[in-house]
Amino acid sequence: LGVVISFPGSRDQRAHRDQEPLFSLPLDTALPPFAVTLGMPLVDMIPEMGGTSVLVGSSRQVSTEGLSYSTPILKMGSGYLFDYRSLHFGQANRSSRVRPLLTAVFSKPWWRDWQNYEKGAQKPIEITGRPEELSDVFKQRARLSMTAR
C-alpha cells in the first residue's frame, strides 16, 4: 500500500514496468498475471492533472508496436486495475492541484516485490503541515471514520 503524489508542474515520468520479466520472453507474456496494481485517486481528477497512462496489452506482448495508451481520469475513490507487468507512466501535472494516488498491489501468494520494496529501497517522504489541496481528502476521511462508529 502506498501513495504516489504528483505535484503541480511535475513532468511526464518515463515509461516503465514495475517488474522485470519473471521468465524469459515470450514465455512471460503468455502467463497470467502474478500481480495487479490498484490505482485510486484521493481527489477528483481533471484532465490537466494528468493520470497514469497504461499501454494496453503490453503485459501480454513482446512488441509494443500498434498498442495505445489508456489514461483514466477518475473521481475520488474510484479505481482501476492493471497487470503489474504493463508498461506505464505518470503524466505531467499541468494543474495547480496536487494529484495523490493511492496504490495497492495484489499478488499470488508466492510472489514478493523485492525489486521495488527491498529494505531501504523506498524512502519515506515527510510532509510538514497539511497541503491545502488535500484538505478535502482529510475531511472525507474524518466523515468516514465518524460514520463507521
Short mmCIF file of N, CA and C in Angstrom, two decimals:
data_model
loop_
_atom_site.label_atom_id
_atom_site.label_comp_id
_atom_site.label_asym_id
_atom_site.label_seq_id
_atom_site.Cartn_x
_atom_site.Cartn_y
_atom_site.Cartn_z
N LEU A 1 0.85 -1.17 0.00
CA LEU A 1 0.00 0.00 0.00
C LEU A 1 0.89 1.23 0.00
N GLY A 2 0.58 2.18 -0.85
CA GLY A 2 1.37 3.40 -0.91
C GLY A 2 0.59 4.53 -1.53
N VAL A 3 1.21 5.69 -1.55
CA VAL A 3 0.62 6.86 -2.19
C VAL A 3 1.66 7.46 -3.11
N VAL A 4 1.27 7.69 -4.35
CA VAL A 4 2.12 8.36 -5.32
C VAL A 4 1.56 9.77 -5.45
N ILE A 5 2.40 10.77 -5.25
CA ILE A 5 1.94 12.15 -5.30
C ILE A 5 2.61 12.86 -6.47
N SER A 6 1.77 13.48 -7.31
CA SER A 6 2.26 14.28 -8.42
C SER A 6 1.94 15.74 -8.09
N PHE A 7 2.98 16.54 -7.92
CA PHE A 7 2.79 17.94 -7.57
C PHE A 7 2.59 18.78 -8.82
N PRO A 8 1.94 19.94 -8.67
CA PRO A 8 1.76 20.83 -9.82
C PRO A 8 3.11 21.13 -10.48
N GLY A 9 3.12 21.10 -11.79
CA GLY A 9 4.34 21.38 -12.53
C GLY A 9 5.22 20.16 -12.77
N SER A 10 4.83 19.00 -12.22
CA SER A 10 5.64 17.80 -12.45
C SER A 10 5.58 17.41 -13.92
N ARG A 11 6.63 16.76 -14.39
CA ARG A 11 6.73 16.36 -15.80
C ARG A 11 6.32 14.90 -15.98
N ASP A 12 6.18 14.50 -17.24
CA ASP A 12 5.90 13.10 -17.54
C ASP A 12 6.99 12.22 -16.95
N GLN A 13 6.59 11.11 -16.37
CA GLN A 13 7.53 10.09 -15.92
C GLN A 13 7.99 9.32 -17.15
N ARG A 14 9.10 8.64 -17.07
CA ARG A 14 9.49 7.77 -18.18
C ARG A 14 8.61 6.52 -18.13
N ALA A 15 8.29 5.98 -19.29
CA ALA A 15 7.51 4.75 -19.35
C ALA A 15 8.34 3.61 -18.77
N HIS A 16 7.71 2.78 -17.96
CA HIS A 16 8.43 1.70 -17.29
C HIS A 16 7.47 0.58 -16.90
N ARG A 17 8.05 -0.53 -16.54
CA ARG A 17 7.32 -1.65 -15.93
C ARG A 17 7.79 -1.73 -14.49
N ASP A 18 6.91 -2.08 -13.58
CA ASP A 18 7.29 -2.17 -12.17
C ASP A 18 8.09 -3.42 -11.85
N GLN A 19 8.16 -4.34 -12.79
CA GLN A 19 8.85 -5.60 -12.55
C GLN A 19 9.51 -6.08 -13.84
N GLU A 20 10.73 -6.54 -13.73
CA GLU A 20 11.39 -7.22 -14.86
C GLU A 20 10.66 -8.53 -15.10
N PRO A 21 10.73 -9.10 -16.31
CA PRO A 21 10.07 -10.39 -16.55
C PRO A 21 10.55 -11.46 -15.56
N LEU A 22 9.62 -12.25 -15.07
CA LEU A 22 9.98 -13.36 -14.18
C LEU A 22 10.65 -14.49 -14.95
N PHE A 23 10.21 -14.65 -16.20
CA PHE A 23 10.72 -15.71 -17.05
C PHE A 23 11.19 -15.08 -18.36
N SER A 24 11.86 -15.85 -19.18
CA SER A 24 12.31 -15.31 -20.46
C SER A 24 11.12 -15.00 -21.36
N LEU A 25 11.34 -14.05 -22.25
CA LEU A 25 10.31 -13.73 -23.24
C LEU A 25 10.40 -14.74 -24.36
N PRO A 26 9.34 -15.17 -24.97
CA PRO A 26 7.97 -14.71 -24.80
C PRO A 26 7.18 -15.46 -23.73
N LEU A 27 7.81 -16.39 -23.01
CA LEU A 27 7.08 -17.16 -22.00
C LEU A 27 6.38 -16.25 -21.00
N ASP A 28 7.05 -15.22 -20.52
CA ASP A 28 6.48 -14.34 -19.50
C ASP A 28 5.16 -13.72 -19.95
N THR A 29 5.07 -13.34 -21.23
CA THR A 29 3.85 -12.70 -21.72
C THR A 29 2.71 -13.69 -21.96
N ALA A 30 3.02 -14.97 -22.01
CA ALA A 30 1.98 -15.98 -22.22
C ALA A 30 1.31 -16.39 -20.91
N LEU A 31 1.91 -16.07 -19.80
CA LEU A 31 1.39 -16.48 -18.49
C LEU A 31 0.39 -15.47 -17.95
N PRO A 32 -0.53 -15.93 -17.09
CA PRO A 32 -1.47 -14.98 -16.47
C PRO A 32 -0.73 -14.05 -15.50
N PRO A 33 -1.36 -12.97 -15.10
CA PRO A 33 -0.71 -12.04 -14.18
C PRO A 33 -0.38 -12.70 -12.84
N PHE A 34 0.77 -12.33 -12.29
CA PHE A 34 1.13 -12.78 -10.94
C PHE A 34 0.82 -11.69 -9.93
N ALA A 35 0.58 -10.46 -10.43
CA ALA A 35 0.22 -9.33 -9.56
C ALA A 35 -0.52 -8.28 -10.38
N VAL A 36 -1.40 -7.56 -9.71
CA VAL A 36 -2.10 -6.43 -10.33
C VAL A 36 -1.96 -5.22 -9.40
N THR A 37 -1.96 -4.06 -10.02
CA THR A 37 -1.88 -2.81 -9.27
C THR A 37 -3.25 -2.14 -9.29
N LEU A 38 -3.69 -1.69 -8.12
CA LEU A 38 -4.90 -0.89 -7.99
C LEU A 38 -4.47 0.56 -7.85
N GLY A 39 -5.04 1.44 -8.65
CA GLY A 39 -4.82 2.88 -8.53
C GLY A 39 -6.13 3.53 -8.15
N MET A 40 -6.11 4.37 -7.09
CA MET A 40 -7.33 5.02 -6.63
C MET A 40 -7.02 6.48 -6.28
N PRO A 41 -7.52 7.44 -7.07
CA PRO A 41 -7.24 8.84 -6.77
C PRO A 41 -7.89 9.27 -5.45
N LEU A 42 -7.15 10.09 -4.72
CA LEU A 42 -7.65 10.60 -3.44
C LEU A 42 -8.27 11.98 -3.57
N VAL A 43 -8.37 12.47 -4.80
CA VAL A 43 -9.08 13.70 -5.14
C VAL A 43 -9.78 13.47 -6.47
N ASP A 44 -10.80 14.28 -6.77
CA ASP A 44 -11.41 14.22 -8.10
C ASP A 44 -10.37 14.70 -9.10
N MET A 45 -10.13 13.89 -10.12
CA MET A 45 -9.12 14.24 -11.12
C MET A 45 -9.76 15.06 -12.24
N ILE A 46 -8.93 15.91 -12.85
CA ILE A 46 -9.33 16.66 -14.04
C ILE A 46 -8.23 16.41 -15.08
N PRO A 47 -8.54 16.52 -16.37
CA PRO A 47 -7.54 16.21 -17.40
C PRO A 47 -6.21 16.94 -17.22
N GLU A 48 -6.22 18.19 -16.75
CA GLU A 48 -4.98 18.95 -16.58
C GLU A 48 -4.06 18.33 -15.52
N MET A 49 -4.62 17.53 -14.62
CA MET A 49 -3.81 16.88 -13.58
C MET A 49 -3.02 15.70 -14.14
N GLY A 50 -3.42 15.22 -15.31
CA GLY A 50 -2.80 14.03 -15.86
C GLY A 50 -3.27 12.80 -15.09
N GLY A 51 -2.65 11.70 -15.35
CA GLY A 51 -3.01 10.45 -14.69
C GLY A 51 -1.95 9.41 -14.99
N THR A 52 -2.26 8.17 -14.70
CA THR A 52 -1.34 7.08 -15.03
C THR A 52 -1.74 6.52 -16.38
N SER A 53 -0.85 6.63 -17.35
CA SER A 53 -1.09 6.09 -18.69
C SER A 53 -0.56 4.66 -18.75
N VAL A 54 -1.43 3.74 -19.15
CA VAL A 54 -1.06 2.33 -19.25
C VAL A 54 -1.12 1.92 -20.72
N LEU A 55 -0.05 1.30 -21.20
CA LEU A 55 -0.01 0.80 -22.58
C LEU A 55 -0.81 -0.51 -22.61
N VAL A 56 -2.03 -0.42 -23.11
CA VAL A 56 -2.97 -1.54 -23.08
C VAL A 56 -2.42 -2.72 -23.87
N GLY A 57 -2.33 -3.88 -23.24
CA GLY A 57 -1.85 -5.10 -23.87
C GLY A 57 -0.36 -5.33 -23.75
N SER A 58 0.38 -4.38 -23.16
CA SER A 58 1.84 -4.50 -23.10
C SER A 58 2.31 -5.63 -22.18
N SER A 59 1.46 -6.09 -21.31
CA SER A 59 1.85 -7.21 -20.43
C SER A 59 1.76 -8.55 -21.15
N ARG A 60 1.07 -8.57 -22.29
CA ARG A 60 0.82 -9.83 -23.00
C ARG A 60 1.52 -9.92 -24.34
N GLN A 61 2.34 -8.91 -24.69
CA GLN A 61 3.02 -8.92 -25.98
C GLN A 61 4.47 -8.53 -25.81
N VAL A 62 5.32 -9.15 -26.60
CA VAL A 62 6.74 -8.80 -26.57
C VAL A 62 6.94 -7.45 -27.25
N SER A 63 6.31 -7.24 -28.37
CA SER A 63 6.42 -5.97 -29.10
C SER A 63 5.29 -5.03 -28.65
N THR A 64 5.60 -3.76 -28.53
CA THR A 64 4.57 -2.79 -28.17
C THR A 64 4.02 -2.05 -29.39
N GLU A 65 4.49 -2.46 -30.57
CA GLU A 65 4.04 -1.82 -31.81
C GLU A 65 2.53 -1.98 -31.98
N GLY A 66 1.88 -0.90 -32.31
CA GLY A 66 0.44 -0.92 -32.55
C GLY A 66 -0.42 -0.80 -31.30
N LEU A 67 0.20 -0.77 -30.13
CA LEU A 67 -0.56 -0.64 -28.89
C LEU A 67 -0.78 0.84 -28.57
N SER A 68 -1.82 1.14 -27.80
CA SER A 68 -2.08 2.53 -27.44
C SER A 68 -2.27 2.66 -25.93
N TYR A 69 -2.02 3.87 -25.45
CA TYR A 69 -2.14 4.16 -24.02
C TYR A 69 -3.58 4.49 -23.63
N SER A 70 -3.94 4.11 -22.43
CA SER A 70 -5.21 4.49 -21.83
C SER A 70 -4.89 5.24 -20.54
N THR A 71 -5.55 6.37 -20.33
CA THR A 71 -5.31 7.18 -19.14
C THR A 71 -6.64 7.50 -18.47
N PRO A 72 -7.01 6.72 -17.46
CA PRO A 72 -8.29 7.01 -16.78
C PRO A 72 -8.21 8.30 -15.97
N ILE A 73 -9.23 9.14 -16.09
CA ILE A 73 -9.39 10.35 -15.28
C ILE A 73 -10.63 10.08 -14.43
N LEU A 74 -10.43 9.89 -13.13
CA LEU A 74 -11.48 9.37 -12.26
C LEU A 74 -11.87 10.31 -11.14
N LYS A 75 -13.00 10.01 -10.54
CA LYS A 75 -13.45 10.70 -9.34
C LYS A 75 -12.76 10.09 -8.13
N MET A 76 -12.65 10.86 -7.07
CA MET A 76 -12.05 10.38 -5.83
C MET A 76 -12.74 9.09 -5.37
N GLY A 77 -11.94 8.09 -5.03
CA GLY A 77 -12.46 6.83 -4.53
C GLY A 77 -12.75 5.80 -5.61
N SER A 78 -12.76 6.22 -6.89
CA SER A 78 -12.91 5.25 -7.98
C SER A 78 -11.56 4.58 -8.17
N GLY A 79 -11.52 3.50 -8.91
CA GLY A 79 -10.23 2.84 -9.08
C GLY A 79 -10.10 2.14 -10.41
N TYR A 80 -8.87 1.73 -10.70
CA TYR A 80 -8.59 0.95 -11.89
C TYR A 80 -7.50 -0.05 -11.54
N LEU A 81 -7.49 -1.16 -12.28
CA LEU A 81 -6.51 -2.21 -12.09
C LEU A 81 -5.69 -2.38 -13.37
N PHE A 82 -4.41 -2.69 -13.21
CA PHE A 82 -3.63 -3.09 -14.38
C PHE A 82 -2.60 -4.13 -13.98
N ASP A 83 -2.28 -4.98 -14.94
CA ASP A 83 -1.29 -6.03 -14.77
C ASP A 83 0.04 -5.40 -14.37
N TYR A 84 0.67 -5.94 -13.36
CA TYR A 84 1.93 -5.40 -12.83
C TYR A 84 3.03 -5.34 -13.88
N ARG A 85 2.91 -6.16 -14.92
CA ARG A 85 3.92 -6.20 -15.99
C ARG A 85 3.69 -5.13 -17.06
N SER A 86 2.60 -4.39 -16.97
CA SER A 86 2.25 -3.41 -18.00
C SER A 86 3.21 -2.23 -18.04
N LEU A 87 3.49 -1.77 -19.24
CA LEU A 87 4.27 -0.57 -19.44
C LEU A 87 3.37 0.62 -19.10
N HIS A 88 3.84 1.54 -18.27
CA HIS A 88 3.02 2.67 -17.84
C HIS A 88 3.89 3.85 -17.42
N PHE A 89 3.25 5.01 -17.27
CA PHE A 89 3.96 6.19 -16.76
C PHE A 89 2.96 7.18 -16.19
N GLY A 90 3.43 7.97 -15.24
CA GLY A 90 2.63 9.06 -14.68
C GLY A 90 2.76 10.27 -15.59
N GLN A 91 1.63 10.83 -15.99
CA GLN A 91 1.65 12.00 -16.86
C GLN A 91 2.00 13.26 -16.07
N ALA A 92 2.42 14.28 -16.79
CA ALA A 92 2.70 15.59 -16.19
C ALA A 92 1.45 16.13 -15.52
N ASN A 93 1.65 16.85 -14.42
CA ASN A 93 0.55 17.52 -13.73
C ASN A 93 0.61 19.00 -14.12
N ARG A 94 -0.28 19.40 -15.03
CA ARG A 94 -0.29 20.77 -15.53
C ARG A 94 -1.32 21.63 -14.80
N SER A 95 -1.86 21.12 -13.72
CA SER A 95 -2.85 21.87 -12.94
C SER A 95 -2.15 22.59 -11.78
N SER A 96 -2.94 23.26 -10.99
CA SER A 96 -2.40 23.93 -9.79
C SER A 96 -2.69 23.10 -8.54
N ARG A 97 -3.15 21.86 -8.72
CA ARG A 97 -3.54 21.00 -7.60
C ARG A 97 -2.65 19.77 -7.52
N VAL A 98 -2.48 19.27 -6.31
CA VAL A 98 -1.74 18.03 -6.08
C VAL A 98 -2.58 16.85 -6.56
N ARG A 99 -1.92 15.83 -7.14
CA ARG A 99 -2.61 14.61 -7.59
C ARG A 99 -2.11 13.43 -6.76
N PRO A 100 -2.78 13.10 -5.64
CA PRO A 100 -2.38 11.93 -4.84
C PRO A 100 -3.13 10.68 -5.32
N LEU A 101 -2.39 9.61 -5.48
CA LEU A 101 -2.96 8.35 -5.95
C LEU A 101 -2.62 7.25 -4.96
N LEU A 102 -3.63 6.65 -4.37
CA LEU A 102 -3.44 5.50 -3.50
C LEU A 102 -3.16 4.29 -4.38
N THR A 103 -2.13 3.53 -4.06
CA THR A 103 -1.82 2.33 -4.84
C THR A 103 -1.75 1.12 -3.91
N ALA A 104 -2.17 0.02 -4.43
CA ALA A 104 -2.08 -1.25 -3.71
C ALA A 104 -1.76 -2.34 -4.73
N VAL A 105 -0.92 -3.27 -4.35
CA VAL A 105 -0.55 -4.37 -5.23
C VAL A 105 -1.12 -5.65 -4.64
N PHE A 106 -1.84 -6.39 -5.47
CA PHE A 106 -2.40 -7.68 -5.07
C PHE A 106 -1.69 -8.75 -5.89
N SER A 107 -1.22 -9.80 -5.23
CA SER A 107 -0.39 -10.76 -5.95
C SER A 107 -0.70 -12.19 -5.53
N LYS A 108 -0.14 -13.10 -6.32
CA LYS A 108 -0.16 -14.51 -5.97
C LYS A 108 0.60 -14.68 -4.65
N PRO A 109 0.23 -15.64 -3.83
CA PRO A 109 0.88 -15.77 -2.51
C PRO A 109 2.37 -16.07 -2.58
N TRP A 110 2.85 -16.61 -3.67
CA TRP A 110 4.27 -16.99 -3.77
C TRP A 110 5.17 -15.84 -4.21
N TRP A 111 4.60 -14.69 -4.61
CA TRP A 111 5.42 -13.60 -5.16
C TRP A 111 5.58 -12.45 -4.18
N ARG A 112 6.76 -11.90 -4.10
CA ARG A 112 7.04 -10.69 -3.32
C ARG A 112 7.81 -9.71 -4.19
N ASP A 113 7.53 -8.44 -4.06
CA ASP A 113 8.20 -7.42 -4.85
C ASP A 113 9.48 -6.96 -4.16
N TRP A 114 10.50 -7.78 -4.24
CA TRP A 114 11.79 -7.43 -3.64
C TRP A 114 12.49 -6.37 -4.47
N GLN A 115 12.15 -6.30 -5.75
CA GLN A 115 12.81 -5.34 -6.63
C GLN A 115 12.50 -3.89 -6.22
N ASN A 116 11.25 -3.59 -5.91
CA ASN A 116 10.85 -2.23 -5.57
C ASN A 116 10.77 -1.94 -4.08
N TYR A 117 10.61 -2.98 -3.27
CA TYR A 117 10.38 -2.75 -1.85
C TYR A 117 11.37 -3.46 -0.95
N GLU A 118 12.54 -3.71 -1.47
CA GLU A 118 13.62 -4.25 -0.66
C GLU A 118 13.90 -3.26 0.46
N LYS A 119 14.31 -3.75 1.61
CA LYS A 119 14.54 -2.87 2.76
C LYS A 119 15.44 -1.70 2.36
N GLY A 120 14.93 -0.50 2.56
CA GLY A 120 15.69 0.71 2.26
C GLY A 120 15.55 1.21 0.83
N ALA A 121 14.89 0.43 -0.05
CA ALA A 121 14.79 0.85 -1.45
C ALA A 121 13.83 2.03 -1.61
N GLN A 122 12.77 2.06 -0.84
CA GLN A 122 11.80 3.15 -0.91
C GLN A 122 11.99 4.05 0.30
N LYS A 123 12.30 5.27 0.05
CA LYS A 123 12.50 6.24 1.14
C LYS A 123 11.17 6.92 1.44
N PRO A 124 10.80 7.01 2.73
CA PRO A 124 9.57 7.73 3.07
C PRO A 124 9.75 9.23 2.85
N ILE A 125 8.65 9.89 2.51
CA ILE A 125 8.72 11.34 2.39
C ILE A 125 8.06 11.94 3.62
N GLU A 126 8.48 13.12 3.95
CA GLU A 126 7.89 13.80 5.09
C GLU A 126 7.14 15.01 4.57
N ILE A 127 5.88 15.11 4.95
CA ILE A 127 5.08 16.27 4.57
C ILE A 127 4.81 17.03 5.85
N THR A 128 5.30 18.25 5.91
CA THR A 128 5.05 19.06 7.09
C THR A 128 3.84 19.92 6.81
N GLY A 129 3.01 20.08 7.81
CA GLY A 129 1.78 20.82 7.61
C GLY A 129 0.78 19.97 6.84
N ARG A 130 -0.28 20.58 6.40
CA ARG A 130 -1.29 19.88 5.64
C ARG A 130 -1.57 20.67 4.37
N PRO A 131 -1.13 20.17 3.20
CA PRO A 131 -1.35 20.93 1.97
C PRO A 131 -2.82 21.24 1.77
N GLU A 132 -3.11 22.49 1.45
CA GLU A 132 -4.49 22.92 1.27
C GLU A 132 -5.24 22.07 0.24
N GLU A 133 -4.50 21.62 -0.81
CA GLU A 133 -5.14 20.83 -1.85
C GLU A 133 -5.66 19.50 -1.34
N LEU A 134 -5.12 19.00 -0.22
CA LEU A 134 -5.55 17.71 0.31
C LEU A 134 -6.59 17.83 1.41
N SER A 135 -7.01 19.06 1.74
CA SER A 135 -7.93 19.22 2.87
C SER A 135 -9.23 18.46 2.66
N ASP A 136 -9.74 18.38 1.43
CA ASP A 136 -10.97 17.63 1.17
C ASP A 136 -10.78 16.15 1.46
N VAL A 137 -9.61 15.62 1.18
CA VAL A 137 -9.32 14.21 1.45
C VAL A 137 -9.39 13.94 2.94
N PHE A 138 -8.77 14.83 3.74
CA PHE A 138 -8.78 14.64 5.19
C PHE A 138 -10.18 14.79 5.76
N LYS A 139 -10.96 15.74 5.21
CA LYS A 139 -12.35 15.92 5.67
C LYS A 139 -13.17 14.67 5.36
N GLN A 140 -13.00 14.12 4.15
CA GLN A 140 -13.72 12.91 3.75
C GLN A 140 -13.36 11.75 4.67
N ARG A 141 -12.08 11.60 4.97
CA ARG A 141 -11.61 10.54 5.87
C ARG A 141 -12.24 10.69 7.25
N ALA A 142 -12.32 11.92 7.75
CA ALA A 142 -12.92 12.16 9.07
C ALA A 142 -14.40 11.79 9.05
N ARG A 143 -15.11 12.16 7.95
CA ARG A 143 -16.54 11.80 7.85
C ARG A 143 -16.71 10.29 7.84
N LEU A 144 -15.87 9.58 7.09
CA LEU A 144 -15.96 8.12 7.01
C LEU A 144 -15.69 7.50 8.38
N SER A 145 -14.72 8.01 9.10
CA SER A 145 -14.39 7.47 10.42
C SER A 145 -15.53 7.66 11.39
N MET A 146 -16.16 8.83 11.34
CA MET A 146 -17.27 9.12 12.26
C MET A 146 -18.48 8.28 11.90
N THR A 147 -18.72 8.05 10.61
CA THR A 147 -19.87 7.26 10.18
C THR A 147 -19.71 5.80 10.58
N ALA A 148 -18.48 5.29 10.56
CA ALA A 148 -18.23 3.88 10.85
C ALA A 148 -18.43 3.53 12.32
N ARG A 149 -18.42 4.51 13.19
CA ARG A 149 -18.54 4.23 14.64
C ARG A 149 -19.90 3.89 15.06
#
